[in-house]
GROMACS .gro file of C-alpha atoms in nm:
model
  291
    1MET     CA    1  11.907  -2.561  -0.337
    2ASP     CA    2  12.287  -2.586  -0.347
    3VAL     CA    3  12.440  -2.240  -0.290
    4LYS     CA    4  12.695  -2.282  -0.568
    5ARG     CA    5  12.425  -2.393  -0.812
    6MET     CA    6  12.222  -2.084  -0.721
    7GLN     CA    7  12.526  -1.860  -0.779
    8ILE     CA    8  12.581  -2.008  -1.125
    9MET     CA    9  12.218  -1.954  -1.228
   10GLU     CA   10  12.205  -1.596  -1.102
   11SER     CA   11  12.537  -1.508  -1.268
   12ALA     CA   12  12.429  -1.670  -1.594
   13ALA     CA   13  12.097  -1.485  -1.593
   14GLN     CA   14  12.275  -1.152  -1.557
   15LEU     CA   15  12.522  -1.231  -1.834
   16PHE     CA   16  12.252  -1.365  -2.069
   17SER     CA   17  12.041  -1.052  -2.022
   18LYS     CA   18  12.333  -0.810  -2.066
   19LYS     CA   19  12.535  -0.977  -2.343
   20GLY     CA   20  12.280  -1.206  -2.504
   21TYR     CA   21  12.266  -1.584  -2.488
   22GLU     CA   22  12.490  -1.657  -2.788
   23ALA     CA   23  12.749  -1.394  -2.693
   24THR     CA   24  12.783  -1.543  -2.344
   25SER     CA   25  13.010  -1.846  -2.321
   26VAL     CA   26  13.025  -2.110  -2.049
   27GLN     CA   27  13.374  -1.977  -1.978
   28ASP     CA   28  13.227  -1.630  -1.914
   29VAL     CA   29  12.988  -1.771  -1.658
   30ALA     CA   30  13.260  -1.981  -1.494
   31GLU     CA   31  13.491  -1.680  -1.459
   32VAL     CA   32  13.223  -1.466  -1.295
   33CYS     CA   33  13.156  -1.752  -1.052
   34GLY     CA   34  13.527  -1.794  -0.977
   35MET     CA   35  13.545  -2.154  -1.097
   36SER     CA   36  13.676  -2.355  -1.389
   37LYS     CA   37  13.461  -2.450  -1.684
   38ALA     CA   38  13.505  -2.816  -1.588
   39THR     CA   39  13.364  -2.745  -1.241
   40LEU     CA   40  13.064  -2.563  -1.388
   41TYR     CA   41  12.988  -2.864  -1.610
   42LYS     CA   42  12.953  -3.072  -1.294
   43TYR     CA   43  12.644  -2.865  -1.214
   44PHE     CA   44  12.505  -2.812  -1.566
   45SER     CA   45  12.570  -3.038  -1.863
   46SER     CA   46  12.536  -2.759  -2.124
   47LYS     CA   47  12.469  -2.388  -2.165
   48GLN     CA   48  12.122  -2.467  -2.295
   49THR     CA   49  12.042  -2.671  -1.984
   50LEU     CA   50  12.162  -2.378  -1.774
   51LEU     CA   51  11.928  -2.142  -1.960
   52ILE     CA   52  11.632  -2.374  -1.905
   53GLU     CA   53  11.711  -2.403  -1.534
   54VAL     CA   54  11.733  -2.024  -1.496
   55ILE     CA   55  11.387  -1.979  -1.648
   56GLU     CA   56  11.236  -2.272  -1.456
   57TYR     CA   57  11.382  -2.168  -1.122
   58ASN     CA   58  11.259  -1.809  -1.141
   59HIS     CA   59  10.915  -1.913  -1.261
   60GLN     CA   60  10.887  -2.173  -0.984
   61ARG     CA   61  10.992  -1.925  -0.718
   62MET     CA   62  10.736  -1.665  -0.826
   63SER     CA   63  10.463  -1.925  -0.863
   64GLN     CA   64  10.525  -2.058  -0.514
   65ARG     CA   65  10.499  -1.714  -0.353
   66THR     CA   66  10.175  -1.630  -0.530
   67GLU     CA   67  10.022  -1.974  -0.468
   68GLU     CA   68  10.055  -1.914  -0.094
   69LEU     CA   69   9.790  -1.641  -0.128
   70LYS     CA   70   9.528  -1.905  -0.210
   71GLU     CA   71   9.566  -2.045   0.140
   72ASP     CA   72   9.457  -1.713   0.296
   73ASP     CA   73   9.076  -1.729   0.310
   74SER     CA   74   9.054  -1.376   0.450
   75LEU     CA   75   9.153  -1.218   0.119
   76GLY     CA   76   8.889  -1.111  -0.130
   77ALA     CA   77   8.945  -1.184  -0.498
   78LEU     CA   78   9.061  -0.832  -0.588
   79GLU     CA   79   9.283  -0.799  -0.282
   80ALA     CA   80   9.444  -1.134  -0.365
   81LEU     CA   81   9.514  -1.008  -0.718
   82ARG     CA   82   9.660  -0.683  -0.584
   83GLN     CA   83   9.890  -0.874  -0.351
   84LYS     CA   84   9.988  -1.109  -0.634
   85VAL     CA   85  10.083  -0.808  -0.848
   86MET     CA   86  10.284  -0.675  -0.553
   87ILE     CA   87  10.474  -1.003  -0.525
   88LEU     CA   88  10.550  -1.001  -0.897
   89LEU     CA   89  10.672  -0.642  -0.882
   90GLU     CA   90  10.895  -0.719  -0.583
   91GLU     CA   91  11.040  -1.030  -0.746
   92PHE     CA   92  11.095  -0.856  -1.078
   93ARG     CA   93  11.258  -0.552  -0.918
   94GLU     CA   94  11.496  -0.770  -0.719
   95ASN     CA   95  11.570  -0.991  -1.022
   96HIS     CA   96  11.525  -0.749  -1.309
   97TYR     CA   97  11.792  -0.928  -1.511
   98PHE     CA   98  11.558  -1.228  -1.534
   99ILE     CA   99  11.281  -1.012  -1.679
  100GLN     CA  100  11.521  -0.862  -1.930
  101LEU     CA  101  11.614  -1.214  -2.028
  102LEU     CA  102  11.257  -1.343  -2.051
  103PHE     CA  103  11.119  -1.053  -2.255
  104ARG     CA  104  11.435  -0.989  -2.453
  105SER     CA  105  11.393  -0.988  -2.830
  106MET     CA  106  11.606  -1.274  -2.959
  107PRO     CA  107  11.799  -1.194  -3.281
  108GLU     CA  108  11.796  -1.443  -3.565
  109LYS     CA  109  12.164  -1.519  -3.515
  110GLU     CA  110  12.091  -1.660  -3.169
  111GLY     CA  111  11.925  -1.962  -3.322
  112ALA     CA  112  11.587  -2.131  -3.334
  113GLN     CA  113  11.659  -2.346  -3.029
  114VAL     CA  114  11.705  -2.049  -2.796
  115ARG     CA  115  11.406  -1.865  -2.939
  116GLN     CA  116  11.200  -2.178  -2.879
  117LEU     CA  117  11.303  -2.172  -2.512
  118MET     CA  118  11.216  -1.803  -2.484
  119ASP     CA  119  10.879  -1.863  -2.649
  120ARG     CA  120  10.805  -2.145  -2.408
  121GLY     CA  121  10.892  -1.926  -2.109
  122TYR     CA  122  10.673  -1.645  -2.237
  123ARG     CA  123  10.386  -1.887  -2.304
  124ARG     CA  124  10.400  -2.026  -1.952
  125MET     CA  125  10.399  -1.676  -1.806
  126PHE     CA  126  10.105  -1.575  -2.027
  127LEU     CA  127   9.893  -1.874  -1.923
  128TRP     CA  128   9.982  -1.818  -1.559
  129HIS     CA  129   9.865  -1.456  -1.579
  130LYS     CA  130   9.548  -1.563  -1.758
  131GLN     CA  131   9.458  -1.800  -1.476
  132SER     CA  132   9.528  -1.525  -1.222
  133LEU     CA  133   9.276  -1.299  -1.393
  134ARG     CA  134   9.019  -1.578  -1.414
  135ASP     CA  135   9.052  -1.634  -1.039
  136ALA     CA  136   9.026  -1.264  -0.957
  137PHE     CA  137   8.729  -1.174  -1.174
  138ALA     CA  138   8.550  -1.510  -1.216
  139ILE     CA  139   8.567  -1.467  -1.594
  140THR     CA  140   8.374  -1.721  -1.799
  141ASP     CA  141   8.378  -1.547  -2.139
  142GLU     CA  142   8.712  -1.644  -2.293
  143THR     CA  143   8.679  -1.440  -2.613
  144LYS     CA  144   8.852  -1.132  -2.471
  145MET     CA  145   9.084  -1.295  -2.221
  146ASN     CA  146   9.399  -1.276  -2.433
  147ASP     CA  147   9.366  -0.901  -2.481
  148LEU     CA  148   9.309  -0.857  -2.108
  149VAL     CA  149   9.624  -1.055  -2.028
  150LEU     CA  150   9.817  -0.844  -2.278
  151LEU     CA  151   9.692  -0.529  -2.106
  152PHE     CA  152   9.806  -0.671  -1.772
  153GLN     CA  153  10.150  -0.765  -1.904
  154GLY     CA  154  10.194  -0.435  -2.086
  155LEU     CA  155  10.129  -0.235  -1.769
  156MET     CA  156  10.362  -0.458  -1.568
  157LYS     CA  157  10.639  -0.443  -1.828
  158GLU     CA  158  10.638  -0.064  -1.857
  159TYR     CA  159  10.638  -0.003  -1.483
  160LEU     CA  160  10.917  -0.258  -1.442
  161PHE     CA  161  11.116  -0.079  -1.711
  162ILE     CA  162  11.081   0.248  -1.519
  163LEU     CA  163  11.181   0.079  -1.193
  164SER     CA  164  11.481  -0.112  -1.329
  165GLU     CA  165  11.613   0.109  -1.609
  166LYS     CA  166  11.519   0.458  -1.490
  167ASN     CA  167  11.572   0.381  -1.121
  168GLU     CA  168  11.262   0.578  -1.031
  169ALA     CA  169  11.158   0.551  -0.665
  170LEU     CA  170  10.796   0.460  -0.730
  171SER     CA  171  10.565   0.309  -0.471
  172LEU     CA  172  10.507  -0.061  -0.544
  173PRO     CA  173  10.175  -0.070  -0.351
  174SER     CA  174  10.053   0.226  -0.558
  175ILE     CA  175  10.152   0.056  -0.883
  176ALA     CA  176   9.985  -0.271  -0.778
  177ALA     CA  177   9.666  -0.089  -0.679
  178TYR     CA  178   9.656   0.106  -1.005
  179ILE     CA  179   9.708  -0.203  -1.222
  180THR     CA  180   9.433  -0.386  -1.033
  181GLN     CA  181   9.196  -0.091  -1.076
  182VAL     CA  182   9.263  -0.066  -1.450
  183LEU     CA  183   9.200  -0.438  -1.496
  184GLN     CA  184   8.878  -0.415  -1.295
  185ILE     CA  185   8.754  -0.127  -1.512
  186ALA     CA  186   8.839  -0.324  -1.827
  187VAL     CA  187   8.648  -0.630  -1.702
  188GLU     CA  188   8.346  -0.426  -1.594
  189ASN     CA  189   8.331  -0.264  -1.939
  190ASN     CA  190   8.403  -0.586  -2.123
  191GLU     CA  191   8.085  -0.567  -2.330
  192LYS     CA  192   8.187  -0.227  -2.469
  193LEU     CA  193   8.530  -0.347  -2.577
  194THR     CA  194   8.617  -0.530  -2.897
  195HIS     CA  195   8.883  -0.796  -2.884
  196VAL     CA  196   9.181  -0.812  -3.117
  197LEU     CA  197   9.357  -1.139  -3.038
  198PRO     CA  198   9.185  -1.468  -3.132
  199GLU     CA  199   9.078  -1.695  -2.850
  200ASP     CA  200   9.337  -1.960  -2.944
  201TRP     CA  201   9.626  -1.713  -2.974
  202VAL     CA  202   9.798  -1.881  -2.679
  203THR     CA  203   9.653  -2.227  -2.629
  204GLU     CA  204   9.585  -2.394  -2.296
  205GLY     CA  205   9.787  -2.702  -2.383
  206SER     CA  206  10.033  -2.853  -2.140
  207THR     CA  207  10.317  -2.629  -2.034
  208GLU     CA  208  10.525  -2.932  -1.944
  209ASP     CA  209  10.647  -2.977  -2.300
  210THR     CA  210  11.012  -3.054  -2.352
  211VAL     CA  211  11.254  -2.910  -2.603
  212ALA     CA  212  11.318  -3.162  -2.877
  213THR     CA  213  11.681  -3.057  -2.920
  214LEU     CA  214  11.777  -3.175  -2.570
  215THR     CA  215  11.936  -3.516  -2.533
  216ARG     CA  216  11.766  -3.787  -2.329
  217GLU     CA  217  12.020  -3.738  -2.047
  218GLU     CA  218  11.962  -3.361  -2.044
  219ARG     CA  219  11.585  -3.408  -2.033
  220ILE     CA  220  11.620  -3.649  -1.739
  221GLU     CA  221  11.852  -3.407  -1.559
  222ARG     CA  222  11.609  -3.123  -1.618
  223LEU     CA  223  11.310  -3.320  -1.488
  224LEU     CA  224  11.496  -3.426  -1.174
  225ARG     CA  225  11.592  -3.066  -1.098
  226GLU     CA  226  11.240  -2.935  -1.160
  227MET     CA  227  11.086  -3.203  -0.939
  228LYS     CA  228  11.333  -3.136  -0.660
  229MET     CA  229  11.263  -2.761  -0.675
  230ARG     CA  230  10.889  -2.820  -0.651
  231LEU     CA  231  10.924  -3.046  -0.349
  232GLN     CA  232  11.170  -2.813  -0.176
  233ALA     CA  233  10.955  -2.509  -0.248
  234ALA     CA  234  10.653  -2.676  -0.087
  235GLY     CA  235  10.827  -2.659   0.249
  236ARG     CA  236  10.597  -2.917   0.408
  237SER     CA  237  10.719  -3.208   0.618
  238GLN     CA  238  10.506  -3.460   0.432
  239LYS     CA  239  10.715  -3.391   0.121
  240ALA     CA  240  11.028  -3.522   0.294
  241ASP     CA  241  10.973  -3.887   0.197
  242SER     CA  242  10.912  -3.794  -0.165
  243LEU     CA  243  11.228  -3.585  -0.168
  244HIS     CA  244  11.433  -3.876  -0.030
  245ILE     CA  245  11.290  -4.106  -0.296
  246LEU     CA  246  11.365  -3.851  -0.567
  247GLU     CA  247  11.724  -3.828  -0.446
  248ALA     CA  248  11.746  -4.207  -0.468
  249VAL     CA  249  11.626  -4.192  -0.829
  250GLU     CA  250  11.881  -3.917  -0.898
  251GLU     CA  251  12.157  -4.133  -0.753
  252GLU     CA  252  12.042  -4.429  -0.962
  253CYS     CA  253  12.078  -4.214  -1.275
  254THR     CA  254  12.449  -4.168  -1.201
  255ARG     CA  255  12.512  -4.543  -1.230
  256THR     CA  256  12.668  -4.683  -1.545
  257HIS     CA  257  12.385  -4.934  -1.566
  258VAL     CA  258  12.057  -4.815  -1.418
  259ARG     CA  259  11.872  -5.096  -1.240
  260LYS     CA  260  11.522  -5.136  -1.383
  261PRO     CA  261  11.372  -5.305  -1.071
  262VAL     CA  262  11.488  -5.012  -0.856
  263VAL     CA  263  11.340  -4.756  -1.095
  264ASN     CA  264  11.015  -4.953  -1.117
  265ALA     CA  265  10.992  -4.951  -0.738
  266LEU     CA  266  11.070  -4.581  -0.684
  267LEU     CA  267  10.891  -4.392  -0.962
  268PRO     CA  268  10.532  -4.508  -0.884
  269VAL     CA  269  10.569  -4.347  -0.540
  270LEU     CA  270  10.665  -4.015  -0.698
  271LYS     CA  271  10.369  -4.037  -0.936
  272GLU     CA  272  10.139  -4.030  -0.633
  273GLU     CA  273  10.274  -3.687  -0.534
  274GLN     CA  274  10.032  -3.446  -0.706
  275SER     CA  275  10.276  -3.156  -0.750
  276ILE     CA  276  10.521  -3.366  -0.952
  277ALA     CA  277  10.298  -3.646  -1.088
  278ALA     CA  278  10.308  -3.535  -1.453
  279LYS     CA  279  10.684  -3.489  -1.446
  280ALA     CA  280  10.729  -3.828  -1.275
  281GLU     CA  281  10.538  -3.996  -1.558
  282THR     CA  282  10.757  -3.827  -1.817
  283LEU     CA  283  11.068  -3.927  -1.622
  284GLU     CA  284  10.946  -4.286  -1.608
  285ARG     CA  285  10.904  -4.299  -1.986
  286LEU     CA  286  11.253  -4.156  -2.043
  287MET     CA  287  11.424  -4.388  -1.795
  288ILE     CA  288  11.244  -4.712  -1.876
  289THR     CA  289  11.270  -4.675  -2.257
  290ASN     CA  290  11.638  -4.766  -2.276
  291LEU     CA  291  11.649  -5.015  -1.986
   0.00000   0.00000   0.00000
């Protein structure tokens, strides 16, 4: 990823978490980055797009690190969960401003649009944690899953608060081991526990939903960035061709008049790449609609 783009996102995340989204202006972010507002707009078309990218980038980075554990056949289910918790703790400690942003209570004055983005980010994180617990404990009874995820997140959140706000020098391996042990005890005693949250409290629907308030151009820009991050994060040589094709699509989007034959030739190739197939289909609908 472009170094300057990374700097903007990290600076914005810190400002959003400290001052609040509404209280932070694009000018504030530009000044911290040592650039003009006009230059910043070359990287991000709006403050809302910047917020989305911050959330998406951090989620993608954490997901990629934990997904690598699945490729290690030597790890047992519980050890894989413990290491996943370790990775999350390390990422959150190093980027605690992102956690403050993600779990921050959004005041009414900050608007329904921003709260919708925060809700979406929280929902994605919740479903991701739920799948992690399914993998670790081979859970088939879904009736108590939501409460188990909430227990997991509550433990993580409180330890992260101590680490980031109290600056306590706690052992991350010890925290990860303790959280894993508590979850194991809860699962083993599942029959003795009563659940509080309904099974459909957080649904398993697609997490690829878009925010209706974004313009068509912003949605296209967002999809292109997300797809590029996924391909770059994969780090495998076979992704190189897909990345080149994606860059060609991105370049086509900068034209005054996008050429339909070119788009029709490029997008089907991207739809064959499993990691970005769903996003490629959405991108195709957005681009072809107005051609």
